């Protein structure tokens, strides 16, 4: 495939097909959070009858198992499939996502559902990583980050539409209904990828051992650190938005989903703007974006007491964080050299580590009695650490430019 020969219409259909899959990934990753009580009550009835808190805590393992699948699957799958045509790999990953989410619908016990959630996480990072490579190639030079951002838009739109819809369906018709919808989304994605994603060669002759050479590139580690630590600040804030709404802003519970939708809208807009800015100047977008994250988290901690200011700042949180998503992904592709497949996929391993780190630290400061605004200050610290890593990265690169050759 020669990107320059691709018509704009064909490119858009290819990107849309990939974005449908990313929509399904966003839905399957986050919808479980709103349905934990329903899942715990059905799959852990004895524990639920004894202690709802214990049942919810145990059901939370389903979230962790999915994240573990992402961390394990991203480098492993991407490394093994690097030599195969990428359009065929994407088809295989879309089929796997369909099957594994369908298993979540039908498996009867908590343990088996846990296995299905781990399996569903395995293709996550490879799908985004290889999809990003296809998107960047389809769009061509100067528009690579826009292509990456378009695919990631499916993930952000899922937070606006898919997750609230899935949560509603799960509450009305049972939590399995939400995952049935997810399986249907991936079925549609599979069909669209088959029809509209053009042939795209892989890297014939590449071996897993060669792909693992990416871990010998210092700039790759720097960029992964920015994703895991800098983006951990976003998850420290995101994970505890509901208590900010109900406890700090003293608003009723029904306001929390509205605030989350506002954040999702901010993420969608920020993702598209981020693709444009990263194509113009990736370095400044990364550095200023991390600095802006720290500032907005501090403002959120200070002004969260009023629901209007909270809602406005939550929009900005979503916007700024998503400006960085395609930026970090593109930076990782830039510094990976010939190890494109595994490096692009590793971005999502890093973000899921950030998810776990941010949520853990946010919960820790709340448990320490520092209040529900403390996770926002935790986000400030993590964003500052991510900015420091990025600055060191560029300083090292300036001294040793061969690292990115």
CSV table of C-alpha atoms in Angstrom, one decimal:
chain,number,residue,atom,x,y,z
A,1,UNK,CA,0.0,0.0,0.0
A,2,UNK,CA,1.2,3.4,-0.9
A,3,UNK,CA,-0.4,6.0,1.4
A,4,UNK,CA,-0.1,8.7,-1.2
A,5,UNK,CA,-2.4,6.8,-3.6
A,6,UNK,CA,-5.1,6.3,-1.0
A,7,UNK,CA,-8.1,8.5,-1.6
A,8,UNK,CA,-9.3,10.7,1.2
A,9,UNK,CA,-12.6,8.8,1.3
A,10,UNK,CA,-10.9,5.4,1.5
A,11,UNK,CA,-8.6,6.7,4.3
A,12,UNK,CA,-11.5,7.9,6.3
A,13,UNK,CA,-13.4,4.7,6.0
A,14,UNK,CA,-10.2,2.8,7.1
A,15,UNK,CA,-9.8,5.1,10.1
A,16,UNK,CA,-13.5,4.9,11.0
A,17,UNK,CA,-13.3,1.1,10.9
A,18,UNK,CA,-10.4,1.0,13.3
A,19,UNK,CA,-12.1,3.6,15.5
A,20,UNK,CA,-15.2,1.4,15.9
A,21,UNK,CA,-12.9,-1.2,17.4
A,22,UNK,CA,-11.4,1.4,19.7
A,23,UNK,CA,-14.9,2.4,20.8
A,24,UNK,CA,-15.6,-1.2,21.7
A,25,UNK,CA,-12.3,-1.4,23.7
A,26,UNK,CA,-13.2,1.8,25.6
A,27,UNK,CA,-16.6,0.4,26.4
A,28,UNK,CA,-15.4,-3.0,27.6
A,29,UNK,CA,-12.6,-1.5,29.7
A,30,UNK,CA,-14.7,1.1,31.6
A,31,UNK,CA,-18.3,-0.2,31.6
A,32,UNK,CA,-17.5,-2.8,34.2
A,33,UNK,CA,-16.8,-0.1,36.8
A,34,UNK,CA,-20.4,1.1,36.8
A,35,UNK,CA,-21.7,-2.5,37.0
A,36,UNK,CA,-19.6,-3.9,39.8
A,37,UNK,CA,-22.5,-4.1,42.2
A,38,UNK,CA,-24.6,-6.0,39.7
A,39,UNK,CA,-21.7,-8.3,38.9
A,40,UNK,CA,-20.9,-8.9,42.5
A,41,UNK,CA,-24.5,-9.7,43.5
A,42,UNK,CA,-24.9,-12.3,40.7
A,43,UNK,CA,-21.5,-14.0,40.7
A,44,UNK,CA,-20.6,-13.7,44.4
A,45,UNK,CA,-24.0,-14.2,46.1
A,46,UNK,CA,-22.7,-15.6,49.3
A,47,UNK,CA,-20.1,-12.9,49.8
A,48,UNK,CA,-22.7,-10.3,48.8
A,49,UNK,CA,-25.1,-11.5,51.5
A,50,UNK,CA,-22.4,-11.4,54.1
A,51,UNK,CA,-20.7,-8.1,53.2
A,52,UNK,CA,-21.4,-6.0,50.1
A,53,UNK,CA,-18.1,-4.2,50.6
A,54,UNK,CA,-16.1,-7.4,50.5
A,55,UNK,CA,-18.1,-8.5,47.4
A,56,UNK,CA,-17.4,-5.3,45.6
A,57,UNK,CA,-13.7,-5.5,46.5
A,58,UNK,CA,-13.5,-9.0,45.2
A,59,UNK,CA,-15.4,-8.1,42.0
A,60,UNK,CA,-12.9,-5.3,41.5
A,61,UNK,CA,-10.4,-8.0,40.5
A,62,UNK,CA,-12.2,-8.1,37.2
A,63,UNK,CA,-10.8,-4.6,36.5
A,64,UNK,CA,-7.3,-5.6,37.5
A,65,UNK,CA,-7.4,-8.8,35.5
A,66,UNK,CA,-8.3,-6.8,32.3
A,67,UNK,CA,-5.5,-4.4,33.0
A,68,UNK,CA,-3.1,-7.3,33.5
A,69,UNK,CA,-4.1,-8.7,30.2
A,70,UNK,CA,-3.3,-5.4,28.5
A,71,UNK,CA,0.1,-5.2,30.1
A,72,UNK,CA,1.0,-8.8,29.2
A,73,UNK,CA,-0.6,-8.9,25.8
A,74,UNK,CA,0.6,-5.6,24.3
A,75,UNK,CA,4.3,-6.5,23.9
A,76,UNK,CA,3.8,-10.2,23.5
A,77,UNK,CA,1.3,-10.2,20.7
A,78,UNK,CA,2.8,-7.2,18.9
A,79,UNK,CA,6.2,-8.8,19.0
A,80,UNK,CA,5.1,-12.1,17.6
A,81,UNK,CA,3.0,-10.7,14.8
A,82,UNK,CA,5.4,-7.9,13.6
A,83,UNK,CA,6.3,-9.9,10.5
A,84,UNK,CA,2.7,-10.5,9.3
A,85,UNK,CA,0.6,-8.1,7.2
A,86,UNK,CA,-0.9,-5.6,9.6
A,87,UNK,CA,-4.3,-5.6,8.1
A,88,UNK,CA,-4.6,-9.3,8.6
A,89,UNK,CA,-3.3,-9.0,12.2
A,90,UNK,CA,-6.0,-6.3,12.9
A,91,UNK,CA,-8.7,-8.6,11.6
A,92,UNK,CA,-7.4,-11.4,13.9
A,93,UNK,CA,-7.4,-9.1,16.9
A,94,UNK,CA,-10.9,-7.8,16.2
A,95,UNK,CA,-12.1,-11.4,16.0
A,96,UNK,CA,-10.4,-12.2,19.3
A,97,UNK,CA,-12.0,-9.2,21.0
A,98,UNK,CA,-15.4,-10.3,19.7
A,99,UNK,CA,-14.9,-13.9,21.0
A,100,UNK,CA,-13.5,-13.0,24.4
A,101,UNK,CA,-16.2,-10.5,25.2
A,102,UNK,CA,-18.8,-12.9,24.1
A,103,UNK,CA,-17.4,-15.4,26.6
A,104,UNK,CA,-17.9,-12.8,29.3
A,105,UNK,CA,-21.6,-12.9,28.4
A,106,UNK,CA,-22.1,-16.6,28.7
A,107,UNK,CA,-19.6,-17.9,31.3
A,108,UNK,CA,-21.4,-18.8,34.6
A,109,UNK,CA,-18.9,-18.3,37.4
A,110,UNK,CA,-16.8,-15.5,38.8
A,111,UNK,CA,-13.6,-17.4,38.2
A,112,UNK,CA,-14.4,-18.1,34.5
A,113,UNK,CA,-15.6,-14.5,33.9
A,114,UNK,CA,-12.3,-13.4,35.4
A,115,UNK,CA,-10.4,-15.5,32.8
A,116,UNK,CA,-12.5,-14.0,30.0
A,117,UNK,CA,-11.7,-10.5,31.2
A,118,UNK,CA,-8.0,-11.3,31.2
A,119,UNK,CA,-8.3,-12.7,27.7
A,120,UNK,CA,-10.2,-9.7,26.6
A,121,UNK,CA,-7.4,-7.5,27.7
A,122,UNK,CA,-4.7,-9.3,25.8
A,123,UNK,CA,-5.5,-7.9,22.3
A,124,UNK,CA,-6.1,-4.3,23.6
A,125,UNK,CA,-2.6,-2.9,23.3
A,126,UNK,CA,-1.7,-4.7,20.1
A,127,UNK,CA,-5.0,-3.5,18.4
A,128,UNK,CA,-4.2,0.2,19.3
A,129,UNK,CA,-0.5,-0.1,18.5
A,130,UNK,CA,-0.8,-1.8,15.1
A,131,UNK,CA,-3.9,0.3,14.3
A,132,UNK,CA,-1.9,3.4,15.0
A,133,UNK,CA,0.8,2.3,12.6
A,134,UNK,CA,-1.8,1.7,9.9
A,135,UNK,CA,-3.4,5.0,10.6
A,136,UNK,CA,-0.2,6.9,10.5
A,137,UNK,CA,0.8,5.3,7.2
A,138,UNK,CA,-2.7,5.9,5.6
A,139,UNK,CA,-2.6,9.6,6.5
A,140,UNK,CA,1.0,10.1,5.3
A,141,UNK,CA,3.8,12.4,6.4
A,142,UNK,CA,2.8,15.5,8.4
A,143,UNK,CA,-0.6,14.0,9.4
A,144,UNK,CA,0.5,10.9,11.3
A,145,UNK,CA,-0.7,12.1,14.7
A,146,UNK,CA,-4.0,13.1,13.3
A,147,UNK,CA,-4.5,9.5,12.1
A,148,UNK,CA,-3.6,8.2,15.5
A,149,UNK,CA,-5.9,10.7,17.2
A,150,UNK,CA,-8.8,9.6,15.0
A,151,UNK,CA,-8.5,6.0,16.1
A,152,UNK,CA,-8.2,7.1,19.8
A,153,UNK,CA,-11.4,9.1,19.3
A,154,UNK,CA,-13.3,5.9,19.4
A,155,UNK,CA,-12.0,5.4,22.9
A,156,UNK,CA,-13.0,8.8,24.1
A,157,UNK,CA,-16.5,8.7,22.5
A,158,UNK,CA,-17.0,5.4,24.4
A,159,UNK,CA,-16.7,7.4,27.6
A,160,UNK,CA,-19.4,9.8,26.4
A,161,UNK,CA,-21.9,7.4,24.8
A,162,UNK,CA,-20.9,3.7,25.2
A,163,UNK,CA,-20.1,3.5,28.9
A,164,UNK,CA,-23.3,5.4,30.1
A,165,UNK,CA,-25.4,3.4,27.6
A,166,UNK,CA,-23.8,0.1,28.6
A,167,UNK,CA,-24.3,0.9,32.3
A,168,UNK,CA,-27.9,1.7,31.8
A,169,UNK,CA,-28.6,-1.5,29.8
A,170,UNK,CA,-26.7,-3.5,32.4
A,171,UNK,CA,-28.7,-2.0,35.2
A,172,UNK,CA,-32.1,-2.6,33.4
A,173,UNK,CA,-31.5,-6.0,31.7
A,174,UNK,CA,-28.6,-7.4,33.7
A,175,UNK,CA,-24.9,-6.7,33.5
A,176,UNK,CA,-24.3,-9.3,30.8
A,177,UNK,CA,-26.4,-7.2,28.4
A,178,UNK,CA,-23.7,-4.6,28.4
A,179,UNK,CA,-21.1,-7.1,27.3
A,180,UNK,CA,-23.4,-8.5,24.6
A,181,UNK,CA,-23.5,-5.0,23.1
A,182,UNK,CA,-19.7,-4.8,23.3
A,183,UNK,CA,-19.5,-8.1,21.4
A,184,UNK,CA,-21.8,-6.8,18.8
A,185,UNK,CA,-19.6,-3.6,18.4
A,186,UNK,CA,-16.6,-5.8,17.9
A,187,UNK,CA,-18.5,-7.9,15.3
A,188,UNK,CA,-19.2,-4.7,13.4
A,189,UNK,CA,-15.6,-3.6,13.7
A,190,UNK,CA,-14.4,-6.9,12.3
A,191,UNK,CA,-16.7,-6.6,9.3
A,192,UNK,CA,-15.6,-3.0,8.7
A,193,UNK,CA,-11.9,-3.8,9.0
A,194,UNK,CA,-12.3,-6.6,6.5
A,195,UNK,CA,-14.1,-4.3,4.0
A,196,UNK,CA,-12.3,-1.0,4.4
A,197,UNK,CA,-8.8,-1.4,5.9
A,198,UNK,CA,-6.4,-1.7,2.9
A,199,UNK,CA,-3.6,-4.2,2.6
A,200,UNK,CA,-0.7,-3.1,4.8
A,201,UNK,CA,2.6,-5.1,4.9
A,202,UNK,CA,4.2,-6.0,8.1
A,203,UNK,CA,8.0,-6.3,8.6
A,204,UNK,CA,8.9,-9.6,6.9
A,205,UNK,CA,11.8,-11.4,8.6
A,206,UNK,CA,11.3,-9.6,11.9
A,207,UNK,CA,11.6,-11.9,14.9
A,208,UNK,CA,10.4,-11.6,18.5
A,209,UNK,CA,14.1,-11.3,19.5
A,210,UNK,CA,14.6,-8.4,17.2
A,211,UNK,CA,11.4,-6.7,18.4
A,212,UNK,CA,12.5,-7.0,22.0
A,213,UNK,CA,15.5,-4.8,21.0
A,214,UNK,CA,13.2,-1.9,21.6
A,215,UNK,CA,13.9,-2.2,25.3
A,216,UNK,CA,17.5,-1.4,24.6
A,217,UNK,CA,16.6,2.1,23.4
A,218,UNK,CA,16.7,4.6,26.4
A,219,UNK,CA,14.2,7.0,24.7
A,220,UNK,CA,11.6,4.3,24.6
A,221,UNK,CA,11.9,3.9,28.4
A,222,UNK,CA,11.7,7.6,28.9
A,223,UNK,CA,8.5,7.8,26.8
A,224,UNK,CA,6.9,4.8,28.6
A,225,UNK,CA,7.8,6.6,31.8
A,226,UNK,CA,6.0,9.7,30.7
A,227,UNK,CA,2.9,7.6,29.9
A,228,UNK,CA,2.9,5.5,33.1
A,229,UNK,CA,3.8,8.2,35.6
A,230,UNK,CA,2.6,11.5,33.9
A,231,UNK,CA,-0.6,9.9,32.8
A,232,UNK,CA,-1.0,8.3,36.2
A,233,UNK,CA,-2.1,11.7,37.4
A,234,UNK,CA,-5.1,11.6,35.2
A,235,UNK,CA,-6.2,8.3,36.6
A,236,UNK,CA,-5.7,9.5,40.2
A,237,UNK,CA,-8.2,12.2,39.4
A,238,UNK,CA,-10.6,10.2,37.1
A,239,UNK,CA,-10.9,7.3,39.6
A,240,UNK,CA,-12.3,9.6,42.3
A,241,UNK,CA,-14.5,12.1,40.4
A,242,UNK,CA,-17.7,10.7,42.1
A,243,UNK,CA,-16.6,11.6,45.6
A,244,UNK,CA,-15.6,15.1,44.4
A,245,UNK,CA,-19.1,15.6,43.1
A,246,UNK,CA,-21.0,14.2,46.1
A,247,UNK,CA,-18.7,14.9,49.1
A,248,UNK,CA,-16.8,18.0,48.1
A,249,UNK,CA,-19.3,19.8,45.8
A,250,UNK,CA,-22.2,18.4,47.9
A,251,UNK,CA,-24.2,17.5,44.8
A,252,UNK,CA,-26.6,14.5,44.5
A,253,UNK,CA,-25.4,11.2,43.1
A,254,UNK,CA,-27.2,11.6,39.8
A,255,UNK,CA,-24.9,14.6,39.0
A,256,UNK,CA,-21.8,12.3,38.9
A,257,UNK,CA,-22.6,10.6,35.6
A,258,UNK,CA,-23.3,14.0,34.0
A,259,UNK,CA,-19.9,15.2,35.1
A,260,UNK,CA,-18.3,12.0,33.7
A,261,UNK,CA,-20.0,12.7,30.4
A,262,UNK,CA,-18.6,16.2,30.5
A,263,UNK,CA,-15.2,14.8,31.0
A,264,UNK,CA,-15.7,12.4,28.1
A,265,UNK,CA,-16.6,15.3,25.8
A,266,UNK,CA,-13.5,17.1,26.9
A,267,UNK,CA,-11.5,14.0,26.1
A,268,UNK,CA,-13.0,13.7,22.6
A,269,UNK,CA,-12.3,17.3,21.7
A,270,UNK,CA,-8.8,17.2,23.3
A,271,UNK,CA,-7.9,14.1,21.4
A,272,UNK,CA,-8.6,15.6,18.0
A,273,UNK,CA,-6.9,18.9,18.9
A,274,UNK,CA,-3.9,16.9,20.2
A,275,UNK,CA,-3.4,15.2,16.9
A,276,UNK,CA,-3.3,18.5,15.1
A,277,UNK,CA,-0.9,20.1,17.7
A,278,UNK,CA,1.4,17.1,17.7
A,279,UNK,CA,1.8,17.2,14.0
A,280,UNK,CA,2.7,20.9,14.2
A,281,UNK,CA,5.2,20.5,17.1
A,282,UNK,CA,5.3,17.3,19.0
A,283,UNK,CA,7.9,18.4,21.6
A,284,UNK,CA,6.0,21.5,22.7
A,285,UNK,CA,2.7,19.7,22.8
A,286,UNK,CA,4.1,17.1,25.1
A,287,UNK,CA,5.9,19.5,27.4
A,288,UNK,CA,3.2,22.1,27.6
A,289,UNK,CA,0.5,19.4,27.9
A,290,UNK,CA,2.2,17.9,30.9
A,291,UNK,CA,2.6,21.3,32.5
A,292,UNK,CA,-1.0,22.1,31.8
A,293,UNK,CA,-2.1,18.9,33.4
A,294,UNK,CA,-0.4,19.8,36.7
A,295,UNK,CA,-2.0,23.3,36.7
A,296,UNK,CA,-5.5,22.1,36.0
A,297,UNK,CA,-5.3,19.4,38.7
A,298,UNK,CA,-4.3,22.1,41.2
A,299,UNK,CA,-7.2,24.3,40.1
A,300,UNK,CA,-9.5,21.3,40.5
A,301,UNK,CA,-8.4,20.7,44.0
A,302,UNK,CA,-8.9,24.4,44.9
A,303,UNK,CA,-12.3,25.0,43.2
A,304,UNK,CA,-14.0,21.6,43.4
A,305,UNK,CA,-16.3,22.9,46.2
A,306,UNK,CA,-18.6,24.5,43.6
A,307,UNK,CA,-20.3,22.1,41.1
A,308,UNK,CA,-20.2,24.6,38.2
A,309,UNK,CA,-16.4,25.2,38.6
A,310,UNK,CA,-15.9,21.5,39.1
A,311,UNK,CA,-17.8,20.6,35.9
A,312,UNK,CA,-15.8,23.2,33.9
A,313,UNK,CA,-12.5,22.0,35.3
A,314,UNK,CA,-13.4,18.4,34.7
A,315,UNK,CA,-13.9,19.3,31.0
A,316,UNK,CA,-10.5,20.9,30.9
A,317,UNK,CA,-9.0,17.8,32.7
A,318,UNK,CA,-10.4,15.6,29.9
A,319,UNK,CA,-9.3,18.0,27.2
A,320,UNK,CA,-5.7,18.3,28.4
A,321,UNK,CA,-5.2,14.7,29.1
A,322,UNK,CA,-6.4,13.6,25.7
A,323,UNK,CA,-4.2,16.2,24.0
A,324,UNK,CA,-1.4,14.1,25.3
A,325,UNK,CA,-2.7,10.7,24.1
A,326,UNK,CA,-1.8,10.9,20.4
A,327,UNK,CA,1.3,12.9,21.3
A,328,UNK,CA,2.8,10.2,23.5
A,329,UNK,CA,1.8,7.5,21.0
A,330,UNK,CA,3.4,9.3,18.2
A,331,UNK,CA,6.5,10.1,20.2
A,332,UNK,CA,6.9,6.4,21.0
A,333,UNK,CA,6.7,5.5,17.4
A,334,UNK,CA,9.3,8.2,16.6
A,335,UNK,CA,11.9,6.9,19.0
A,336,UNK,CA,11.4,3.1,18.4
A,337,UNK,CA,13.4,2.9,15.2
A,338,UNK,CA,12.7,-0.4,13.4
A,339,UNK,CA,10.7,-1.8,16.4
A,340,UNK,CA,7.5,-0.1,15.5
A,341,UNK,CA,4.9,-2.8,16.3
A,342,UNK,CA,5.9,-3.6,19.8
A,343,UNK,CA,6.7,0.0,20.7
A,344,UNK,CA,3.4,1.3,19.5
A,345,UNK,CA,1.5,-1.4,21.5
A,346,UNK,CA,3.6,-0.8,24.7
A,347,UNK,CA,2.1,2.6,25.0
A,348,UNK,CA,-1.1,1.0,26.3
A,349,UNK,CA,0.8,-1.2,28.7
A,350,UNK,CA,2.3,2.0,30.1
A,351,UNK,CA,-1.1,3.7,30.3
A,352,UNK,CA,-2.6,0.8,32.2
A,353,UNK,CA,0.3,0.8,34.6
A,354,UNK,CA,-0.6,4.5,35.0
A,355,UNK,CA,-4.2,3.5,35.6
A,356,UNK,CA,-3.2,1.2,38.4
A,357,UNK,CA,-0.6,3.6,39.9
A,358,UNK,CA,-2.9,6.6,39.9
A,359,UNK,CA,-5.9,4.8,41.3
A,360,UNK,CA,-3.8,3.2,44.0
A,361,UNK,CA,-2.1,6.5,45.1
A,362,UNK,CA,-5.4,8.4,44.9
A,363,UNK,CA,-7.0,5.8,47.2
A,364,UNK,CA,-4.0,5.8,49.5
A,365,UNK,CA,-4.2,9.6,50.2
A,366,UNK,CA,-7.9,9.3,50.8
A,367,UNK,CA,-7.3,6.4,53.2
A,368,UNK,CA,-4.7,8.5,55.0
A,369,UNK,CA,-7.4,11.0,55.9
A,370,UNK,CA,-6.3,13.8,53.5
A,371,UNK,CA,-9.7,14.3,52.0
A,372,UNK,CA,-11.3,13.8,48.6
A,373,UNK,CA,-9.3,16.6,47.0
A,374,UNK,CA,-6.0,14.8,47.8
A,375,UNK,CA,-6.1,12.7,44.6
A,376,UNK,CA,-6.0,15.9,42.6
A,377,UNK,CA,-2.9,17.0,44.4
A,378,UNK,CA,-1.5,13.5,43.8
A,379,UNK,CA,-2.2,14.2,40.1
A,380,UNK,CA,-0.2,17.4,40.3
A,381,UNK,CA,2.8,15.5,41.7
A,382,UNK,CA,2.6,12.7,39.0
A,383,UNK,CA,2.2,15.3,36.2
A,384,UNK,CA,5.2,17.1,37.5
A,385,UNK,CA,7.2,13.9,37.6
A,386,UNK,CA,6.1,13.1,34.0
A,387,UNK,CA,7.2,16.5,32.9
A,388,UNK,CA,10.6,16.0,34.5
A,389,UNK,CA,11.0,12.7,32.7
A,390,UNK,CA,10.1,14.3,29.4
A,391,UNK,CA,12.6,17.2,30.0
A,392,UNK,CA,15.4,14.7,30.8
A,393,UNK,CA,14.4,12.7,27.7
A,394,UNK,CA,14.8,15.6,25.4
A,395,UNK,CA,18.0,16.7,27.1
A,396,UNK,CA,19.5,13.2,26.6
A,397,UNK,CA,18.3,13.2,23.0
A,398,UNK,CA,20.0,16.5,22.3
A,399,UNK,CA,23.3,15.1,23.5
A,400,UNK,CA,22.9,11.7,21.8
A,401,UNK,CA,20.6,12.1,18.7
A,402,UNK,CA,21.6,8.7,17.5
A,403,UNK,CA,19.2,7.2,20.0
A,404,UNK,CA,16.3,7.9,17.8
A,405,UNK,CA,17.9,6.9,14.5
